Amino acid sequence: MSDVLIRLENIVKSYGPDLDPAVDNLDLEVQRGEVLVLVGPSGCGKSTTLRLINRLIEPTSGRIVIDGEDVTDVNPSELRRKIGYVIQQVGLFPHRTIAENIATVPNLLGWKKKDIATRVDELLELVSMDPDTYRDRYPKELSGGQAQRVGVARALAADPDVLLMDEPFGAIDPITRDRLQNEFLRLQSEVKKTIVFVTHDIDEAIKMGNRIAILREGSEIAQLDTPEAILAHPADEFVESFLGSGAILKGLTLKKVSDTELHQVPILTAPVMREEALKELQESPDQVGLLLDSNGRPLRWIDERALNRTSQPIEKSGRPVTVDLQPEDTLQDALTVMLQSSAGMACVTDRRGKYLGCTTIESLAKLIMSDGQG
């Protein structure tokens, strides 16, 4: 079995003799199981290239080979049923339930109703949406992030080998986008699909891609390599200018919170004994602790001043923990949260919100320094 699943050979897409080609003699290989990100300025042909792969538009010339088969010889409708496709505006059918939306392709393929129902529930769980809660809802009842998750579930419904994603998180607010990106990377570690991902955002490309193709006008490849290699050795001035400044900060998207050594602060649980807690905080180099609820979830940052405020209960003292991190979050996410945190550090929790430890500026700097020395 070849390591190359998708191959574009001398692909040209022209819309007329008097116009420059949207795609001009593009040669591109996509490895089996990788996320290849196409990134570049507006009008460089990245979305056009994506639509050529599943033949939403036809190439003017050239060959597109998927798993050894020239797809220009395949019925376009049959081809598209074998390829998952996720777009920025999601495109859910408003008159169909979430379950019916996800079941679109399996229904077209003639799956049995029982198998479809099982698959719908599997996929909702896979994208962290409770089937009992969401199965019978309609798209208008979902947030943007939830709708995007359903869009991914629908694309995966018939278990395609190939997933095409055209700016899938582009219309979502930054906090939700970060969480969806992290959730998608977790999902990809489980399903291991071959993905071609289009974005105009170089930070998103660095975070999401195993390899990145930076495109000039006409889908000419300026550089195709791993994010680490592109950040370390940009091919030319065009790539340098597209990367922009701050390579170290961009490199923070390549590391996850799970790569750092978590820091432990004093933990307080109800009922809090003020004198004992005060002694523990005074002996701690951080001089701040965390109040957890009965399920081990962080509630408030507690310092000596909060403990000495006897006019109100501990549960209402200190500063609330408003944002936390998960192990799958990037170090760039961690830096953002730490800069916003009143304690100068960030809580890390598991997917159920249970406290695991804290990230600190020192742990971040230590990791960056060790990478630089390596």
Tab-separated table of C-alpha atoms in Angstrom:
chain	number	residue	atom	x	y	z
A	1	MET	CA	0.000	0.000	0.000
A	2	SER	CA	1.364	3.386	-1.044
A	3	ASP	CA	1.997	6.064	1.596
A	4	VAL	CA	0.500	8.594	-0.842
A	5	LEU	CA	-3.311	8.592	-0.799
A	6	ILE	CA	-4.009	11.695	-2.942
A	7	ARG	CA	-1.916	12.849	-5.885
A	8	LEU	CA	-2.543	15.927	-8.034
A	9	GLU	CA	-0.579	15.796	-11.297
A	10	ASN	CA	-0.117	18.945	-13.420
A	11	ILE	CA	-3.536	20.271	-12.425
A	12	VAL	CA	-4.728	23.369	-14.256
A	13	LYS	CA	-8.010	25.163	-13.633
A	14	SER	CA	-8.740	28.029	-15.983
A	15	TYR	CA	-11.969	29.999	-16.272
A	16	GLY	CA	-11.221	31.524	-19.652
A	17	PRO	CA	-8.474	32.232	-22.208
A	18	ASP	CA	-8.121	35.857	-21.135
A	19	LEU	CA	-7.800	35.065	-17.402
A	20	ASP	CA	-4.839	33.797	-15.439
A	21	PRO	CA	-5.420	30.197	-14.276
A	22	ALA	CA	-6.828	29.860	-10.744
A	23	VAL	CA	-4.625	26.771	-10.431
A	24	ASP	CA	-1.591	26.512	-12.674
A	25	ASN	CA	0.271	23.183	-13.126
A	26	LEU	CA	-0.101	22.088	-9.516
A	27	ASP	CA	1.699	18.926	-8.398
A	28	LEU	CA	0.820	17.833	-4.874
A	29	GLU	CA	0.927	14.637	-2.834
A	30	VAL	CA	-1.021	14.007	0.367
A	31	GLN	CA	0.278	11.256	2.636
A	32	ARG	CA	-2.084	8.652	4.057
A	33	GLY	CA	-3.284	9.674	7.546
A	34	GLU	CA	-1.791	13.196	7.567
A	35	VAL	CA	-3.327	16.643	7.920
A	36	LEU	CA	-2.020	18.695	5.004
A	37	VAL	CA	-2.889	22.387	5.336
A	38	LEU	CA	-3.154	24.655	2.296
A	39	VAL	CA	-2.559	28.243	3.355
A	40	GLY	CA	-1.973	31.444	1.477
A	41	PRO	CA	-3.371	34.906	0.697
A	42	SER	CA	-6.867	35.417	-0.700
A	43	GLY	CA	-7.132	34.421	-4.353
A	44	CYS	CA	-4.204	31.976	-4.303
A	45	GLY	CA	-6.473	29.053	-5.325
A	46	LYS	CA	-6.464	27.029	-2.116
A	47	SER	CA	-10.263	26.556	-1.946
A	48	THR	CA	-10.347	25.919	-5.680
A	49	THR	CA	-7.799	23.134	-5.189
A	50	LEU	CA	-9.994	21.591	-2.501
A	51	ARG	CA	-13.073	21.632	-4.729
A	52	LEU	CA	-11.082	20.058	-7.544
A	53	ILE	CA	-10.218	17.051	-5.372
A	54	ASN	CA	-13.862	16.033	-4.917
A	55	ARG	CA	-14.840	17.366	-8.365
A	56	LEU	CA	-17.239	20.047	-7.276
A	57	ILE	CA	-15.438	21.748	-10.153
A	58	GLU	CA	-13.617	19.977	-12.972
A	59	PRO	CA	-9.928	20.516	-13.811
A	60	THR	CA	-9.123	22.050	-17.179
A	61	SER	CA	-6.270	19.568	-17.472
A	62	GLY	CA	-4.213	17.182	-15.356
A	63	ARG	CA	-4.965	14.103	-13.247
A	64	ILE	CA	-6.292	13.609	-9.713
A	65	VAL	CA	-5.484	10.188	-8.286
A	66	ILE	CA	-6.977	8.937	-4.998
A	67	ASP	CA	-5.754	5.603	-3.655
A	68	GLY	CA	-4.376	4.670	-7.077
A	69	GLU	CA	-7.582	5.519	-8.979
A	70	ASP	CA	-7.892	8.395	-11.454
A	71	VAL	CA	-11.016	10.101	-10.085
A	72	THR	CA	-11.669	11.925	-13.343
A	73	ASP	CA	-12.982	8.531	-14.536
A	74	VAL	CA	-15.345	8.126	-11.555
A	75	ASN	CA	-18.958	9.305	-11.278
A	76	PRO	CA	-18.665	12.627	-9.357
A	77	SER	CA	-21.637	11.894	-7.069
A	78	GLU	CA	-20.235	8.494	-6.094
A	79	LEU	CA	-16.822	10.071	-5.486
A	80	ARG	CA	-18.256	12.722	-3.147
A	81	ARG	CA	-20.009	10.092	-1.035
A	82	LYS	CA	-16.574	8.629	-0.304
A	83	ILE	CA	-15.080	11.989	0.724
A	84	GLY	CA	-16.108	13.967	3.810
A	85	TYR	CA	-16.481	17.705	3.230
A	86	VAL	CA	-16.667	20.411	5.925
A	87	ILE	CA	-17.168	24.077	5.060
A	88	GLN	CA	-17.098	27.335	7.012
A	89	GLN	CA	-20.876	27.885	7.011
A	90	VAL	CA	-21.515	24.222	7.959
A	91	GLY	CA	-24.476	23.864	5.576
A	92	LEU	CA	-26.739	21.793	7.837
A	93	PHE	CA	-30.249	21.203	6.503
A	94	PRO	CA	-32.466	23.408	8.716
A	95	HIS	CA	-35.583	21.239	8.357
A	96	ARG	CA	-33.793	18.050	9.420
A	97	THR	CA	-32.856	16.985	12.945
A	98	ILE	CA	-29.229	16.619	13.956
A	99	ALA	CA	-29.531	12.841	13.584
A	100	GLU	CA	-31.046	13.211	10.110
A	101	ASN	CA	-28.290	15.634	9.067
A	102	ILE	CA	-25.536	13.257	10.188
A	103	ALA	CA	-27.298	10.343	8.458
A	104	THR	CA	-27.379	12.077	5.039
A	105	VAL	CA	-24.676	10.043	3.284
A	106	PRO	CA	-25.394	6.673	4.987
A	107	ASN	CA	-29.028	7.059	3.814
A	108	LEU	CA	-27.849	7.739	0.261
A	109	LEU	CA	-25.663	4.634	0.466
A	110	GLY	CA	-28.614	2.513	1.567
A	111	TRP	CA	-27.488	1.667	5.103
A	112	LYS	CA	-29.949	-0.105	7.386
A	113	LYS	CA	-31.836	2.149	9.817
A	114	LYS	CA	-30.414	0.347	12.862
A	115	ASP	CA	-26.833	0.791	11.601
A	116	ILE	CA	-27.479	4.471	10.864
A	117	ALA	CA	-28.887	5.101	14.352
A	118	THR	CA	-25.871	3.397	15.936
A	119	ARG	CA	-23.457	5.406	13.778
A	120	VAL	CA	-25.187	8.715	14.595
A	121	ASP	CA	-24.837	8.090	18.332
A	122	GLU	CA	-21.193	7.004	17.942
A	123	LEU	CA	-20.342	10.200	16.073
A	124	LEU	CA	-22.151	12.520	18.475
A	125	GLU	CA	-20.173	10.980	21.328
A	126	LEU	CA	-16.981	11.274	19.260
A	127	VAL	CA	-17.484	15.043	18.862
A	128	SER	CA	-18.357	15.375	22.584
A	129	MET	CA	-22.106	15.915	22.185
A	130	ASP	CA	-24.496	13.792	24.232
A	131	PRO	CA	-26.711	11.805	21.797
A	132	ASP	CA	-29.746	11.877	24.098
A	133	THR	CA	-29.498	15.661	24.342
A	134	TYR	CA	-28.792	16.564	20.713
A	135	ARG	CA	-30.059	13.737	18.485
A	136	ASP	CA	-33.548	15.186	17.965
A	137	ARG	CA	-32.704	18.892	18.019
A	138	TYR	CA	-32.676	21.109	14.939
A	139	PRO	CA	-29.742	23.225	13.686
A	140	LYS	CA	-31.379	26.502	14.842
A	141	GLU	CA	-31.145	25.193	18.426
A	142	LEU	CA	-27.335	24.889	18.282
A	143	SER	CA	-24.536	27.363	18.920
A	144	GLY	CA	-22.025	27.999	16.140
A	145	GLY	CA	-19.481	25.686	17.755
A	146	GLN	CA	-22.044	22.896	18.203
A	147	ALA	CA	-23.178	23.242	14.582
A	148	GLN	CA	-19.566	22.968	13.434
A	149	ARG	CA	-19.131	19.771	15.472
A	150	VAL	CA	-22.241	18.330	13.796
A	151	GLY	CA	-20.769	19.312	10.428
A	152	VAL	CA	-17.643	17.300	11.239
A	153	ALA	CA	-19.777	14.361	12.429
A	154	ARG	CA	-21.781	14.432	9.185
A	155	ALA	CA	-18.583	14.444	7.135
A	156	LEU	CA	-17.350	11.363	9.027
A	157	ALA	CA	-20.681	9.503	8.864
A	158	ALA	CA	-19.815	6.994	6.119
A	159	ASP	CA	-16.269	6.570	7.510
A	160	PRO	CA	-14.521	8.143	4.482
A	161	ASP	CA	-10.772	7.802	4.006
A	162	VAL	CA	-10.503	11.460	2.954
A	163	LEU	CA	-11.785	14.583	4.709
A	164	LEU	CA	-11.723	17.990	3.010
A	165	MET	CA	-12.081	21.025	5.298
A	166	ASP	CA	-12.518	24.542	3.879
A	167	GLU	CA	-11.933	27.151	6.623
A	168	PRO	CA	-14.131	25.073	8.970
A	169	PHE	CA	-13.548	27.243	12.056
A	170	GLY	CA	-13.288	30.609	10.344
A	171	ALA	CA	-16.707	32.004	11.321
A	172	ILE	CA	-16.473	31.169	15.038
A	173	ASP	CA	-15.366	33.384	17.916
A	174	PRO	CA	-11.685	32.978	18.961
A	175	ILE	CA	-12.272	31.099	22.246
A	176	THR	CA	-14.666	28.578	20.675
A	177	ARG	CA	-12.342	28.237	17.673
A	178	ASP	CA	-9.397	27.319	19.894
A	179	ARG	CA	-11.465	24.693	21.703
A	180	LEU	CA	-12.796	23.254	18.434
A	181	GLN	CA	-9.288	23.081	16.975
A	182	ASN	CA	-8.072	21.214	20.045
A	183	GLU	CA	-11.096	18.909	19.991
A	184	PHE	CA	-10.494	18.203	16.314
A	185	LEU	CA	-6.835	17.343	16.906
A	186	ARG	CA	-7.936	14.937	19.646
A	187	LEU	CA	-10.492	13.459	17.242
A	188	GLN	CA	-7.893	13.049	14.483
A	189	SER	CA	-5.604	11.169	16.871
A	190	GLU	CA	-8.420	8.607	17.147
A	191	VAL	CA	-9.802	8.408	13.595
A	192	LYS	CA	-6.534	9.082	11.671
A	193	LYS	CA	-8.171	10.328	8.472
A	194	THR	CA	-6.315	11.806	5.508
A	195	ILE	CA	-7.235	15.483	5.672
A	196	VAL	CA	-6.708	18.432	3.348
A	197	PHE	CA	-7.406	21.563	5.385
A	198	VAL	CA	-7.713	25.063	3.915
A	199	THR	CA	-7.141	28.230	5.945
A	200	HIS	CA	-5.896	31.773	5.436
A	201	ASP	CA	-4.561	31.887	9.020
A	202	ILE	CA	-0.902	30.855	9.356
A	203	ASP	CA	-1.281	30.328	13.131
A	204	GLU	CA	-4.114	27.861	12.503
A	205	ALA	CA	-2.034	26.154	9.799
A	206	ILE	CA	0.908	25.702	12.190
A	207	LYS	CA	-1.375	24.332	14.886
A	208	MET	CA	-3.408	21.944	12.727
A	209	GLY	CA	-1.024	20.631	10.082
A	210	ASN	CA	1.403	17.721	9.976
A	211	ARG	CA	2.639	19.495	6.844
A	212	ILE	CA	1.855	22.915	5.405
A	213	ALA	CA	1.768	24.006	1.777
A	214	ILE	CA	2.160	27.791	1.554
A	215	LEU	CA	0.683	28.888	-1.786
A	216	ARG	CA	1.328	31.851	-4.014
A	217	GLU	CA	-1.092	33.061	-6.681
A	218	GLY	CA	-2.229	30.272	-9.017
A	219	SER	CA	-1.693	27.638	-6.289
A	220	GLU	CA	2.068	27.714	-6.874
A	221	ILE	CA	3.721	26.066	-3.889
A	222	ALA	CA	6.156	28.484	-2.230
A	223	GLN	CA	7.100	25.951	0.471
A	224	LEU	CA	5.829	22.518	1.519
A	225	ASP	CA	7.177	21.144	4.773
A	226	THR	CA	6.456	20.504	8.450
A	227	PRO	CA	5.476	23.505	10.601
A	228	GLU	CA	8.750	23.194	12.537
A	229	ALA	CA	10.851	23.273	9.358
A	230	ILE	CA	8.961	26.223	7.862
A	231	LEU	CA	9.289	28.271	11.056
A	232	ALA	CA	12.994	27.453	11.345
A	233	HIS	CA	13.891	27.785	7.639
A	234	PRO	CA	11.430	29.830	5.538
A	235	ALA	CA	12.159	29.241	1.842
A	236	ASP	CA	12.143	32.879	0.680
A	237	GLU	CA	10.955	36.424	1.392
A	238	PHE	CA	7.371	35.582	0.419
A	239	VAL	CA	7.205	32.823	3.039
A	240	GLU	CA	8.939	35.039	5.619
A	241	SER	CA	6.457	37.852	5.068
A	242	PHE	CA	3.515	35.456	5.207
A	243	LEU	CA	4.756	33.966	8.480
A	244	GLY	CA	5.109	37.436	9.943
A	245	SER	CA	7.072	38.176	13.080
A	246	GLY	CA	7.186	36.182	16.304
A	247	ALA	CA	8.343	32.727	15.236
A	248	ILE	CA	8.877	31.714	18.887
A	249	LEU	CA	5.300	32.629	19.788
A	250	LYS	CA	3.993	30.803	16.704
A	251	GLY	CA	6.059	27.807	17.769
A	252	LEU	CA	4.021	27.683	20.983
A	253	THR	CA	1.172	26.222	18.927
A	254	LEU	CA	3.352	23.155	18.264
A	255	LYS	CA	3.509	22.215	21.945
A	256	LYS	CA	0.680	21.233	24.248
A	257	VAL	CA	0.008	21.768	27.921
A	258	SER	CA	0.607	18.031	28.364
A	259	ASP	CA	4.239	18.620	27.293
A	260	THR	CA	4.903	20.751	30.385
A	261	GLU	CA	5.463	19.719	33.976
A	262	LEU	CA	2.385	20.818	35.904
A	263	HIS	CA	2.912	22.901	39.022
A	264	GLN	CA	0.993	22.084	42.216
A	265	VAL	CA	-0.360	24.800	44.518
A	266	PRO	CA	-1.953	24.257	47.947
A	267	ILE	CA	-5.422	22.742	47.594
A	268	LEU	CA	-8.342	23.742	49.804
A	269	THR	CA	-11.565	21.778	50.065
A	270	ALA	CA	-14.679	22.479	52.125
A	271	PRO	CA	-14.920	22.729	55.003
A	272	VAL	CA	-11.826	24.974	55.075
A	273	MET	CA	-10.029	25.358	58.410
A	274	ARG	CA	-8.734	28.922	58.228
A	275	GLU	CA	-5.721	28.525	60.548
A	276	GLU	CA	-4.476	25.368	58.830
A	277	ALA	CA	-5.033	26.860	55.372
A	278	LEU	CA	-3.252	30.069	56.364
A	279	LYS	CA	-0.213	28.130	57.580
A	280	GLU	CA	-0.096	26.093	54.362
A	281	LEU	CA	-0.247	29.203	52.180
A	282	GLN	CA	2.478	30.957	54.188
A	283	GLU	CA	4.765	27.962	53.693
A	284	SER	CA	4.063	27.811	49.960
A	285	PRO	CA	6.328	29.744	47.547
A	286	ASP	CA	3.189	30.679	45.563
A	287	GLN	CA	1.317	32.119	48.571
A	288	VAL	CA	-1.908	31.288	46.741
A	289	GLY	CA	-4.037	28.166	46.751
A	290	LEU	CA	-7.027	26.747	44.950
A	291	LEU	CA	-10.440	26.057	46.411
A	292	LEU	CA	-11.979	22.975	44.787
A	293	ASP	CA	-15.593	21.859	44.850
A	294	SER	CA	-16.714	18.394	45.959
A	295	ASN	CA	-16.006	17.030	42.450
A	296	GLY	CA	-12.452	18.348	42.405
A	297	ARG	CA	-13.204	21.265	40.068
A	298	PRO	CA	-11.427	24.589	40.671
A	299	LEU	CA	-13.642	27.354	42.054
A	300	ARG	CA	-11.533	30.210	43.450
A	301	TRP	CA	-7.978	31.424	43.927
A	302	ILE	CA	-7.448	31.881	47.670
A	303	ASP	CA	-4.633	33.975	49.143
A	304	GLU	CA	-3.778	35.081	52.712
A	305	ARG	CA	-5.881	38.214	52.402
A	306	ALA	CA	-8.953	36.152	51.430
A	307	LEU	CA	-8.433	33.810	54.379
A	308	ASN	CA	-8.205	36.722	56.803
A	309	ARG	CA	-11.498	38.152	55.552
A	310	THR	CA	-13.635	36.593	58.282
A	311	SER	CA	-16.741	38.596	57.433
A	312	GLN	CA	-17.641	36.208	54.596
A	313	PRO	CA	-17.346	32.468	54.001
A	314	ILE	CA	-14.251	31.099	52.222
A	315	GLU	CA	-16.474	29.930	49.358
A	316	LYS	CA	-17.137	33.586	48.505
A	317	SER	CA	-13.626	34.885	49.173
A	318	GLY	CA	-10.709	35.190	46.797
A	319	ARG	CA	-10.975	35.463	43.035
A	320	PRO	CA	-13.080	33.112	40.881
A	321	VAL	CA	-11.374	30.787	38.402
A	322	THR	CA	-12.984	31.983	35.185
A	323	VAL	CA	-10.895	30.152	32.566
A	324	ASP	CA	-9.078	26.835	32.678
A	325	LEU	CA	-6.973	24.742	30.319
A	326	GLN	CA	-7.026	21.124	29.213
A	327	PRO	CA	-3.975	18.953	28.423
A	328	GLU	CA	-4.753	19.144	24.668
A	329	ASP	CA	-4.583	22.967	24.657
A	330	THR	CA	-1.506	24.543	23.109
A	331	LEU	CA	1.108	26.539	24.963
A	332	GLN	CA	-0.111	29.587	23.064
A	333	ASP	CA	-3.540	29.001	24.635
A	334	ALA	CA	-1.803	28.615	28.010
A	335	LEU	CA	0.089	31.884	27.628
A	336	THR	CA	-3.122	33.748	26.773
A	337	VAL	CA	-4.946	32.326	29.805
A	338	MET	CA	-2.022	33.021	32.149
A	339	LEU	CA	-1.822	36.637	31.050
A	340	GLN	CA	-5.536	37.000	31.820
A	341	SER	CA	-5.382	35.138	35.137
A	342	SER	CA	-5.443	37.104	38.374
A	343	ALA	CA	-3.042	34.531	39.869
A	344	GLY	CA	-0.465	34.699	37.065
A	345	MET	CA	-0.919	30.982	36.380
A	346	ALA	CA	-3.610	28.809	34.854
A	347	CYS	CA	-5.553	25.782	36.122
A	348	VAL	CA	-5.389	22.620	34.047
A	349	THR	CA	-8.375	20.286	34.199
A	350	ASP	CA	-9.407	17.053	32.525
A	351	ARG	CA	-12.388	16.938	30.158
A	352	ARG	CA	-14.765	16.656	33.123
A	353	GLY	CA	-13.307	19.752	34.750
A	354	LYS	CA	-11.351	17.944	37.491
A	355	TYR	CA	-8.197	19.766	38.617
A	356	LEU	CA	-4.858	18.317	37.447
A	357	GLY	CA	-2.340	21.077	38.209
A	358	CYS	CA	-1.257	24.527	37.023
A	359	THR	CA	0.839	25.941	34.216
A	360	THR	CA	3.175	28.815	35.028
A	361	ILE	CA	5.216	31.301	33.036
A	362	GLU	CA	8.318	29.568	34.440
A	363	SER	CA	7.282	26.145	33.091
A	364	LEU	CA	6.596	27.715	29.695
A	365	ALA	CA	9.976	29.465	29.620
A	366	LYS	CA	11.726	26.248	30.705
A	367	LEU	CA	10.228	24.322	27.780
A	368	ILE	CA	11.088	27.077	25.268
A	369	MET	CA	14.689	27.222	26.565
A	370	SER	CA	15.114	23.436	26.362
A	371	ASP	CA	13.840	23.442	22.770
A	372	GLY	CA	16.231	26.250	21.869
A	373	GLN	CA	19.183	24.338	23.295
A	374	GLY	CA	18.126	21.210	21.446
